[in-house]
Amino acid sequence: MDGDERLRLGVDRVSAALLEIVEELGVTEHELRAALGFLAEVSQAGQLPLLADVLGVSVAVDNLTHGAQHQGTASSVEGPFYRPGAPLRAQICRDDEPGDVCFVSGRVTDAATGAPLPGVLLDVWQAGAGGKYEHEDPEQPDYNLRGRLYTDEEGSYELRTVVPPPYEIPQGPVNRLLMTVGRNRFRPAHLHVKLSCQGYEPRTTQLFLEGGAHLDDDTIGAVKPELTGRLEKHDDPEELSRRGLDRPFFTYAYDFALVPSASREGAGDGS
Ligand code: MBD
Ligand code: FE
């Protein structure tokens, strides 16, 4: 099926789905105008991607695109808040960043052979302890809590950040809609990671915190159990001084695996 034909089919199906809703609910002229006004407002606010997220569409497309792949680290949606060009650095926030210091570390391996992968680029981003991403918070410096780093010769990485907070969908029409219909407006705490390496399929995913709030009712439904890891608290004075810290810190360990790009077609995963 070519692109035009897929578009025609898509328009047909959207029309049919909308007609079914109009008839089932007996939609009034006033409600239709309100719905169109709402969409215009969402567009104006630049929140159309966010609307696709909370309607569950982004996760459904991600699962269709990457769900059949049984090898390597599971994917999760990129979300609306990625910014390319983050600084190359292993500490992605200020020394005195609000929140609990957290070292995230692990290894990246070849999903087919288990061999460690040096030179993998990790592009990471997250919200600050106040619950906002840098670009929506005038208190944070440009590119705060965003950074890129490479795995070393052993395929290992370690980055310094703060423990991410649960995240409320930003103020605006999408948040208001969720509030009005009594739906959860929060996402669980998460760290976004994009991994890339020559010869491997790039992987975009998110890491979650075991036992955290909203793991079971993520407003966009993006949580996967295998993307959840445990925070460990460290308050031993010797350890603190070794890290040059004057307050307890946390560690979070997560290992990634990337799928070789060549082996994908021939892998025979049934798709
Ligand atoms: C987020 O922080 C996010 O990561 C996604 C995917 C959607 C809304 C807010
Ligand atoms: Fe996010």
Tab-separated table of C-alpha atoms and ligand atoms in Angstrom:
chain	number	residue	atom	x	y	z
A	1	MET	CA	0.000	0.000	0.000
A	2	ASP	CA	1.475	3.351	-1.002
A	3	GLY	CA	1.424	6.523	1.086
A	4	ASP	CA	-1.606	8.106	-0.564
A	5	GLU	CA	-3.632	4.954	-0.139
A	6	ARG	CA	-2.675	4.675	3.536
A	7	LEU	CA	-3.686	8.301	4.010
A	8	ARG	CA	-7.048	7.682	2.318
A	9	LEU	CA	-7.644	4.649	4.524
A	10	GLY	CA	-6.610	6.611	7.634
A	11	VAL	CA	-8.992	9.471	6.819
A	12	ASP	CA	-11.813	6.971	6.231
A	13	ARG	CA	-11.182	5.294	9.580
A	14	VAL	CA	-10.903	8.578	11.495
A	15	SER	CA	-14.196	9.746	9.931
A	16	ALA	CA	-15.905	6.489	10.864
A	17	ALA	CA	-14.580	6.583	14.445
A	18	LEU	CA	-15.660	10.219	14.893
A	19	LEU	CA	-19.138	9.540	13.470
A	20	GLU	CA	-19.556	6.639	15.845
A	21	ILE	CA	-18.704	8.882	18.807
A	22	VAL	CA	-21.008	11.672	17.603
A	23	GLU	CA	-23.908	9.234	17.315
A	24	GLU	CA	-23.216	7.314	20.511
A	25	LEU	CA	-22.938	10.448	22.648
A	26	GLY	CA	-25.390	12.634	20.704
A	27	VAL	CA	-22.783	15.390	20.338
A	28	THR	CA	-24.333	18.900	20.185
A	29	GLU	CA	-23.280	21.867	18.030
A	30	HIS	CA	-22.065	23.624	21.146
A	31	GLU	CA	-19.893	20.638	22.097
A	32	LEU	CA	-18.455	20.411	18.596
A	33	ARG	CA	-17.436	24.091	18.717
A	34	ALA	CA	-15.908	23.534	22.175
A	35	ALA	CA	-13.928	20.536	20.921
A	36	LEU	CA	-12.575	22.458	17.916
A	37	GLY	CA	-11.713	25.410	20.135
A	38	PHE	CA	-9.878	23.055	22.456
A	39	LEU	CA	-7.804	21.599	19.596
A	40	ALA	CA	-6.944	25.098	18.390
A	41	GLU	CA	-5.817	26.004	21.898
A	42	VAL	CA	-3.710	22.838	22.202
A	43	SER	CA	-2.074	23.620	18.870
A	44	GLN	CA	-1.493	27.251	19.847
A	45	ALA	CA	0.186	26.095	23.065
A	46	GLY	CA	2.451	23.708	21.128
A	47	GLN	CA	0.932	20.810	23.042
A	48	LEU	CA	-0.281	18.577	20.193
A	49	PRO	CA	2.516	16.035	20.884
A	50	LEU	CA	1.557	16.079	24.546
A	51	LEU	CA	-2.082	15.436	23.598
A	52	ALA	CA	-0.990	12.412	21.532
A	53	ASP	CA	0.928	11.214	24.617
A	54	VAL	CA	-1.952	11.440	27.109
A	55	LEU	CA	-4.371	9.882	24.603
A	56	GLY	CA	-2.078	6.839	24.556
A	57	VAL	CA	-1.275	7.190	20.866
A	58	SER	CA	2.485	7.797	21.264
A	59	VAL	CA	2.998	4.656	23.352
A	60	ALA	CA	0.862	2.578	20.966
A	61	VAL	CA	2.985	3.701	17.998
A	62	ASP	CA	6.200	3.037	19.944
A	63	ASN	CA	5.015	-0.471	20.804
A	64	LEU	CA	4.090	-1.155	17.179
A	65	THR	CA	7.455	0.122	15.982
A	66	HIS	CA	9.714	-1.516	18.563
A	67	GLY	CA	7.562	-4.003	20.467
A	68	ALA	CA	8.323	-7.028	18.306
A	69	GLN	CA	12.021	-6.799	19.033
A	70	HIS	CA	12.871	-9.289	21.748
A	71	GLN	CA	16.541	-8.420	21.931
A	72	GLY	CA	18.185	-5.522	23.638
A	73	THR	CA	16.927	-2.875	26.034
A	74	ALA	CA	13.199	-2.177	25.709
A	75	SER	CA	12.216	1.121	24.130
A	76	SER	CA	9.984	3.864	25.462
A	77	VAL	CA	8.705	7.064	23.909
A	78	GLU	CA	10.974	10.081	23.425
A	79	GLY	CA	8.310	12.490	24.672
A	80	PRO	CA	8.000	16.187	23.847
A	81	PHE	CA	10.959	17.527	25.860
A	82	TYR	CA	14.105	16.242	24.152
A	83	ARG	CA	16.551	18.935	23.044
A	84	PRO	CA	19.392	17.994	20.700
A	85	GLY	CA	22.857	19.386	21.273
A	86	ALA	CA	23.160	18.864	25.046
A	87	PRO	CA	26.676	19.488	26.416
A	88	LEU	CA	29.143	16.579	26.537
A	89	ARG	CA	29.529	15.958	30.275
A	90	ALA	CA	29.172	13.260	32.925
A	91	GLN	CA	27.598	15.616	35.466
A	92	ILE	CA	24.395	16.928	33.970
A	93	CYS	CA	23.416	19.370	36.721
A	94	ARG	CA	24.832	21.978	39.084
A	95	ASP	CA	26.965	20.960	42.108
A	96	ASP	CA	24.249	22.408	44.346
A	97	GLU	CA	21.332	21.232	42.242
A	98	PRO	CA	18.163	20.994	44.394
A	99	GLY	CA	17.328	17.359	45.188
A	100	ASP	CA	19.300	14.263	46.177
A	101	VAL	CA	22.550	13.600	44.343
A	102	CYS	CA	22.288	10.444	42.263
A	103	PHE	CA	24.958	8.533	40.336
A	104	VAL	CA	23.507	6.510	37.487
A	105	SER	CA	25.883	3.875	36.168
A	106	GLY	CA	26.127	0.637	34.263
A	107	ARG	CA	27.347	-1.022	31.112
A	108	VAL	CA	26.231	-1.145	27.538
A	109	THR	CA	26.657	-4.469	25.736
A	110	ASP	CA	25.994	-5.996	22.319
A	111	ALA	CA	22.618	-7.741	22.664
A	112	ALA	CA	23.703	-10.546	20.339
A	113	THR	CA	27.135	-11.394	21.767
A	114	GLY	CA	27.135	-9.816	25.224
A	115	ALA	CA	30.372	-8.001	24.372
A	116	PRO	CA	30.854	-4.644	26.126
A	117	LEU	CA	30.453	-1.638	23.838
A	118	PRO	CA	32.882	1.266	24.133
A	119	GLY	CA	32.030	4.580	22.518
A	120	VAL	CA	28.264	4.370	22.913
A	121	LEU	CA	26.744	7.848	23.132
A	122	LEU	CA	24.181	8.278	25.901
A	123	ASP	CA	22.042	11.387	25.514
A	124	VAL	CA	20.120	11.879	28.787
A	125	TRP	CA	17.544	14.353	30.066
A	126	GLN	CA	15.185	14.682	33.008
A	127	ALA	CA	13.126	17.133	35.062
A	128	GLY	CA	14.572	18.967	38.072
A	129	ALA	CA	13.561	18.228	41.654
A	130	GLY	CA	10.976	21.019	41.400
A	131	GLY	CA	9.150	18.969	38.775
A	132	LYS	CA	10.052	21.002	35.705
A	133	TYR	CA	12.325	20.489	32.719
A	134	GLU	CA	14.968	23.165	32.213
A	135	HIS	CA	13.226	24.793	29.230
A	136	GLU	CA	10.007	25.378	31.218
A	137	ASP	CA	11.754	26.697	34.353
A	138	PRO	CA	13.412	30.152	34.427
A	139	GLU	CA	15.303	29.092	37.611
A	140	GLN	CA	17.362	26.514	35.750
A	141	PRO	CA	20.343	27.272	33.484
A	142	ASP	CA	20.176	26.474	29.775
A	143	TYR	CA	20.491	22.693	29.193
A	144	ASN	CA	20.402	21.945	32.934
A	145	LEU	CA	19.775	18.227	33.590
A	146	ARG	CA	20.620	17.419	30.000
A	147	GLY	CA	23.889	15.910	28.881
A	148	ARG	CA	25.682	13.522	26.567
A	149	LEU	CA	28.418	11.079	27.520
A	150	TYR	CA	30.226	8.088	26.024
A	151	THR	CA	30.850	4.636	27.448
A	152	ASP	CA	34.530	3.936	28.234
A	153	GLU	CA	36.756	1.067	26.942
A	154	GLU	CA	34.865	-1.394	29.172
A	155	GLY	CA	31.499	-0.243	27.892
A	156	SER	CA	30.812	1.439	31.236
A	157	TYR	CA	29.243	4.793	31.963
A	158	GLU	CA	28.568	6.819	35.079
A	159	LEU	CA	26.745	10.104	35.277
A	160	ARG	CA	25.925	12.444	38.120
A	161	THR	CA	22.445	13.906	38.400
A	162	VAL	CA	19.734	14.269	41.049
A	163	VAL	CA	16.941	11.798	41.806
A	164	PRO	CA	14.170	12.666	39.332
A	165	PRO	CA	10.752	13.667	40.718
A	166	PRO	CA	7.297	12.520	39.634
A	167	TYR	CA	6.226	14.831	36.852
A	168	GLU	CA	2.945	16.686	36.365
A	169	ILE	CA	1.838	17.387	32.787
A	170	PRO	CA	2.644	21.103	32.293
A	171	GLN	CA	-0.047	23.725	32.822
A	172	GLY	CA	-2.153	24.381	29.739
A	173	PRO	CA	-5.080	22.903	27.852
A	174	VAL	CA	-3.911	19.258	28.103
A	175	ASN	CA	-3.468	19.418	31.875
A	176	ARG	CA	-6.843	21.155	32.166
A	177	LEU	CA	-8.529	18.446	30.119
A	178	LEU	CA	-7.136	15.704	32.381
A	179	MET	CA	-8.218	17.664	35.452
A	180	THR	CA	-11.727	18.232	34.058
A	181	VAL	CA	-12.338	14.568	33.301
A	182	GLY	CA	-10.776	13.453	36.591
A	183	ARG	CA	-7.806	11.662	35.085
A	184	ASN	CA	-4.351	11.419	36.616
A	185	ARG	CA	-2.059	14.233	35.459
A	186	PHE	CA	1.216	12.696	36.645
A	187	ARG	CA	3.983	10.634	35.209
A	188	PRO	CA	6.260	8.559	37.440
A	189	ALA	CA	9.782	9.858	38.021
A	190	HIS	CA	11.915	9.024	34.994
A	191	LEU	CA	15.228	9.580	33.254
A	192	HIS	CA	15.199	9.749	29.454
A	193	VAL	CA	18.051	8.064	27.581
A	194	LYS	CA	18.865	7.912	23.880
A	195	LEU	CA	21.660	5.486	23.034
A	196	SER	CA	23.522	5.469	19.767
A	197	CYS	CA	26.553	3.643	18.437
A	198	GLN	CA	27.931	2.992	14.959
A	199	GLY	CA	26.709	-0.389	13.714
A	200	TYR	CA	23.823	-0.650	16.179
A	201	GLU	CA	20.149	0.242	16.195
A	202	PRO	CA	19.672	3.480	18.102
A	203	ARG	CA	17.495	3.048	21.194
A	204	THR	CA	15.334	5.659	22.914
A	205	THR	CA	14.020	4.716	26.333
A	206	GLN	CA	13.200	5.853	29.869
A	207	LEU	CA	14.312	4.534	33.262
A	208	PHE	CA	11.947	4.412	36.234
A	209	LEU	CA	12.362	4.072	39.999
A	210	GLU	CA	11.199	0.957	41.801
A	211	GLY	CA	8.507	1.746	44.382
A	212	GLY	CA	7.967	5.264	43.014
A	213	ALA	CA	4.621	7.044	42.740
A	214	HIS	CA	2.499	6.635	39.587
A	215	LEU	CA	4.326	3.578	38.213
A	216	ASP	CA	0.923	1.931	37.842
A	217	ASP	CA	-0.994	4.927	36.513
A	218	ASP	CA	1.475	6.808	34.299
A	219	THR	CA	-0.760	9.305	32.495
A	220	ILE	CA	0.841	8.344	29.160
A	221	GLY	CA	1.183	4.619	29.947
A	222	ALA	CA	4.894	4.358	29.112
A	223	VAL	CA	6.161	2.266	32.053
A	224	LYS	CA	7.659	-1.175	31.406
A	225	PRO	CA	8.727	-3.345	34.359
A	226	GLU	CA	12.095	-4.121	32.752
A	227	LEU	CA	12.899	-0.385	32.635
A	228	THR	CA	12.552	-0.075	36.408
A	229	GLY	CA	15.569	-0.037	38.706
A	230	ARG	CA	16.307	0.489	42.369
A	231	LEU	CA	17.754	3.524	44.102
A	232	GLU	CA	20.323	2.748	46.752
A	233	LYS	CA	21.072	5.230	49.499
A	234	HIS	CA	24.659	5.845	50.664
A	235	ASP	CA	25.350	7.682	53.911
A	236	ASP	CA	28.656	6.178	55.046
A	237	PRO	CA	30.925	9.176	55.831
A	238	GLU	CA	33.932	7.529	54.182
A	239	GLU	CA	31.984	6.997	50.985
A	240	LEU	CA	30.728	10.571	51.090
A	241	SER	CA	34.222	11.992	51.389
A	242	ARG	CA	35.471	9.724	48.607
A	243	ARG	CA	32.789	11.273	46.399
A	244	GLY	CA	33.553	14.762	47.721
A	245	LEU	CA	30.011	15.129	49.079
A	246	ASP	CA	28.740	16.472	52.379
A	247	ARG	CA	25.301	14.823	52.227
A	248	PRO	CA	23.958	11.338	51.546
A	249	PHE	CA	23.628	10.330	47.933
A	250	PHE	CA	21.945	7.645	45.864
A	251	THR	CA	23.122	5.246	43.208
A	252	TYR	CA	21.067	3.682	40.435
A	253	ALA	CA	22.475	0.890	38.316
A	254	TYR	CA	21.202	0.080	34.849
A	255	ASP	CA	22.753	-1.978	32.058
A	256	PHE	CA	21.726	-1.486	28.444
A	257	ALA	CA	22.003	-3.793	25.441
A	258	LEU	CA	21.979	-2.639	21.818
A	259	VAL	CA	20.965	-4.673	18.783
A	260	PRO	CA	23.455	-4.808	15.853
A	261	SER	CA	21.885	-3.068	12.852
A	262	ALA	CA	22.907	-5.748	10.348
A	263	SER	CA	21.436	-8.664	12.322
A	264	ARG	CA	17.994	-7.073	12.506
A	265	GLU	CA	16.564	-8.196	9.170
A	266	GLY	CA	17.960	-11.716	9.352
A	267	ALA	CA	17.110	-12.154	13.020
A	268	GLY	CA	13.777	-13.793	12.243
A	269	ASP	CA	11.791	-12.373	15.128
A	270	GLY	CA	8.577	-13.424	13.442
A	271	SER	CA	7.605	-9.992	12.139
B	1	MBD	C1	7.047	13.887	29.949
B	1	MBD	O1	7.999	14.241	30.834
B	1	MBD	C2	7.353	12.875	29.118
B	1	MBD	O2	8.548	12.314	29.221
B	1	MBD	C3	6.426	12.444	28.169
B	1	MBD	C4	6.761	11.292	27.280
B	1	MBD	C5	5.200	13.051	28.086
B	1	MBD	C6	4.890	14.080	28.930
B	1	MBD	C7	5.811	14.503	29.871
B	2	FE	FE	9.835	13.185	30.517
